[in-house]
PDB file of C-alpha atoms in Angstrom:
ATOM      1  CA  UNK A 283       3.555  -3.232  10.083  1.00  0.00           C
ATOM      2  CA  UNK A 284       4.821  -6.027   9.425  1.00  0.00           C
ATOM      3  CA  UNK A 285       5.557  -7.863   5.998  1.00  0.00           C
ATOM      4  CA  UNK A 286       3.135 -10.664   7.030  1.00  0.00           C
ATOM      5  CA  UNK A 287       0.060  -8.719   8.233  1.00  0.00           C
ATOM      6  CA  UNK A 288       0.858  -6.703   4.769  1.00  0.00           C
ATOM      7  CA  UNK A 289       0.646  -9.397   2.782  1.00  0.00           C
ATOM      8  CA  UNK A 290      -1.755 -10.428   4.536  1.00  0.00           C
ATOM      9  CA  UNK A 291      -4.228  -7.615   4.487  1.00  0.00           C
ATOM     10  CA  UNK A 292      -3.322  -6.980   0.512  1.00  0.00           C
ATOM     11  CA  UNK A 293      -4.341 -10.776  -0.412  1.00  0.00           C
ATOM     12  CA  UNK A 294      -7.853  -9.776   1.743  1.00  0.00           C
ATOM     13  CA  UNK A 295      -8.288  -6.933  -0.828  1.00  0.00           C
ATOM     14  CA  UNK A 296      -8.758  -9.108  -3.991  1.00  0.00           C
ATOM     15  CA  UNK A 297     -11.090 -11.443  -2.517  1.00  0.00           C
ATOM     16  CA  UNK A 298     -14.230 -12.327  -3.524  1.00  0.00           C
ATOM     17  CA  UNK A 299     -15.799 -11.465  -0.037  1.00  0.00           C
ATOM     18  CA  UNK A 300     -17.394  -7.350  -0.628  1.00  0.00           C
ATOM     19  CA  UNK A 301     -17.425  -7.526   3.811  1.00  0.00           C
ATOM     20  CA  UNK A 302     -13.575  -8.876   3.606  1.00  0.00           C
ATOM     21  CA  UNK A 303     -12.819  -6.387   0.730  1.00  0.00           C
ATOM     22  CA  UNK A 304     -13.405  -3.315   2.585  1.00  0.00           C
ATOM     23  CA  UNK A 305     -11.933  -4.347   5.865  1.00  0.00           C
ATOM     24  CA  UNK A 306      -8.943  -4.712   3.748  1.00  0.00           C
ATOM     25  CA  UNK A 307      -9.434  -1.202   1.886  1.00  0.00           C
ATOM     26  CA  UNK A 308     -10.137   0.194   5.649  1.00  0.00           C
ATOM     27  CA  UNK A 309      -6.657  -0.825   6.414  1.00  0.00           C
ATOM     28  CA  UNK A 310      -4.616   0.400   3.907  1.00  0.00           C
ATOM     29  CA  UNK A 311      -5.870   3.797   4.018  1.00  0.00           C
ATOM     30  CA  UNK A 312      -5.600   3.955   7.467  1.00  0.00           C
ATOM     31  CA  UNK A 313      -1.818   3.071   6.928  1.00  0.00           C
ATOM     32  CA  UNK A 314      -0.990   4.408   3.316  1.00  0.00           C
ATOM     33  CA  UNK A 315       0.725   7.512   5.256  1.00  0.00           C
ATOM     34  CA  UNK A 316       2.803   5.461   8.245  1.00  0.00           C
ATOM     35  CA  UNK A 317       6.611   5.652   8.227  1.00  0.00           C
ATOM     36  CA  UNK A 318       8.050   2.699   6.071  1.00  0.00           C
ATOM     37  CA  UNK A 319       5.425   2.480   4.400  1.00  0.00           C
ATOM     38  CA  UNK A 320       5.803   1.742  -0.017  1.00  0.00           C
ATOM     39  CA  UNK A 321       9.301   0.355   1.755  1.00  0.00           C
ATOM     40  CA  UNK A 322       7.154  -2.485   2.953  1.00  0.00           C
ATOM     41  CA  UNK A 323       5.007  -2.673   0.171  1.00  0.00           C
ATOM     42  CA  UNK A 324       7.683  -2.349  -2.158  1.00  0.00           C
ATOM     43  CA  UNK A 325       9.669  -5.539  -0.749  1.00  0.00           C
ATOM     44  CA  UNK A 326       6.404  -8.146  -0.754  1.00  0.00           C
ATOM     45  CA  UNK A 327       6.992  -7.199  -4.636  1.00  0.00           C
ATOM     46  CA  UNK A 328      10.363  -7.870  -5.205  1.00  0.00           C
ATOM     47  CA  UNK A 329       9.223 -11.093  -3.001  1.00  0.00           C
ATOM     48  CA  UNK A 330       9.154 -14.280  -5.066  1.00  0.00           C
ATOM     49  CA  UNK A 331       7.514 -15.708  -1.865  1.00  0.00           C
ATOM     50  CA  UNK A 332       4.473 -13.974  -2.470  1.00  0.00           C
ATOM     51  CA  UNK A 333       1.930 -15.150  -3.892  1.00  0.00           C
ATOM     52  CA  UNK A 334       1.771 -13.027  -7.559  1.00  0.00           C
ATOM     53  CA  UNK A 335      -1.756 -11.719  -7.854  1.00  0.00           C
ATOM     54  CA  UNK A 336      -0.672 -10.085  -3.836  1.00  0.00           C
ATOM     55  CA  UNK A 337       2.865  -8.397  -5.584  1.00  0.00           C
ATOM     56  CA  UNK A 338       0.722  -7.817  -8.722  1.00  0.00           C
ATOM     57  CA  UNK A 339      -2.424  -6.292  -6.447  1.00  0.00           C
ATOM     58  CA  UNK A 340       0.985  -4.012  -4.571  1.00  0.00           C
ATOM     59  CA  UNK A 341       2.628  -2.854  -7.572  1.00  0.00           C
ATOM     60  CA  UNK A 342      -0.596  -1.547  -8.919  1.00  0.00           C
ATOM     61  CA  UNK A 343      -1.227   0.268  -4.357  1.00  0.00           C
ATOM     62  CA  UNK A 344       2.058   1.573  -4.811  1.00  0.00           C
ATOM     63  CA  UNK A 345       1.782   3.168  -8.111  1.00  0.00           C
ATOM     64  CA  UNK A 346      -2.338   4.595  -7.322  1.00  0.00           C
ATOM     65  CA  UNK A 347      -0.287   5.909  -3.984  1.00  0.00           C
ATOM     66  CA  UNK A 348       2.897   7.448  -5.793  1.00  0.00           C
ATOM     67  CA  UNK A 349       1.010   9.059  -8.181  1.00  0.00           C
ATOM     68  CA  UNK A 350      -2.360  10.757  -5.790  1.00  0.00           C
ATOM     69  CA  UNK A 351      -0.090  12.093  -2.979  1.00  0.00           C
ATOM     70  CA  UNK A 352       3.691  12.788  -4.501  1.00  0.00           C
ATOM     71  CA  UNK A 353       2.960  15.861  -5.615  1.00  0.00           C
ATOM     72  CA  UNK A 354       0.712  17.571  -3.922  1.00  0.00           C
ATOM     73  CA  UNK A 355      -1.743  19.597  -6.635  1.00  0.00           C
ATOM     74  CA  UNK A 356      -1.453  23.433  -4.175  1.00  0.00           C
ATOM     75  CA  UNK A 357       2.788  24.102  -3.721  1.00  0.00           C
ATOM     76  CA  UNK A 358       1.517  25.834  -0.453  1.00  0.00           C
ATOM     77  CA  UNK A 359       0.395  21.515   1.844  1.00  0.00           C
ATOM     78  CA  UNK A 360       3.001  19.367   2.695  1.00  0.00           C
ATOM     79  CA  UNK A 361       3.878  15.554   1.077  1.00  0.00           C
ATOM     80  CA  UNK A 362       1.640  13.066   2.550  1.00  0.00           C
ATOM     81  CA  UNK A 363       4.736  10.972   1.651  1.00  0.00           C
ATOM     82  CA  UNK A 364       7.132  10.731   4.853  1.00  0.00           C
ATOM     83  CA  UNK A 365      10.745  12.102   3.982  1.00  0.00           C
ATOM     84  CA  UNK A 366      11.964   8.606   4.728  1.00  0.00           C
ATOM     85  CA  UNK A 367       9.882   6.920   2.083  1.00  0.00           C
ATOM     86  CA  UNK A 368      11.552   8.985  -1.110  1.00  0.00           C
TER      87      UNK A 368
END
């Protein structure tokens, strides 16, 4: 997913419209394990041209994803984060 599209999905995830928000959350769930996703999220976080709310939401999304997936609880389980994103 390119940066403008990802920024639009992150913006939609902040929407007060429940249908739009749920659709955006589903999109994020589908793309979160794709290679370079975390890199793109970081690019949005540091982009001063991006809306502040989107950047903050991207930061929280990044933090939560890392907290949940960086170290699998089962050491036999392979890492869910692409090696290129580490």
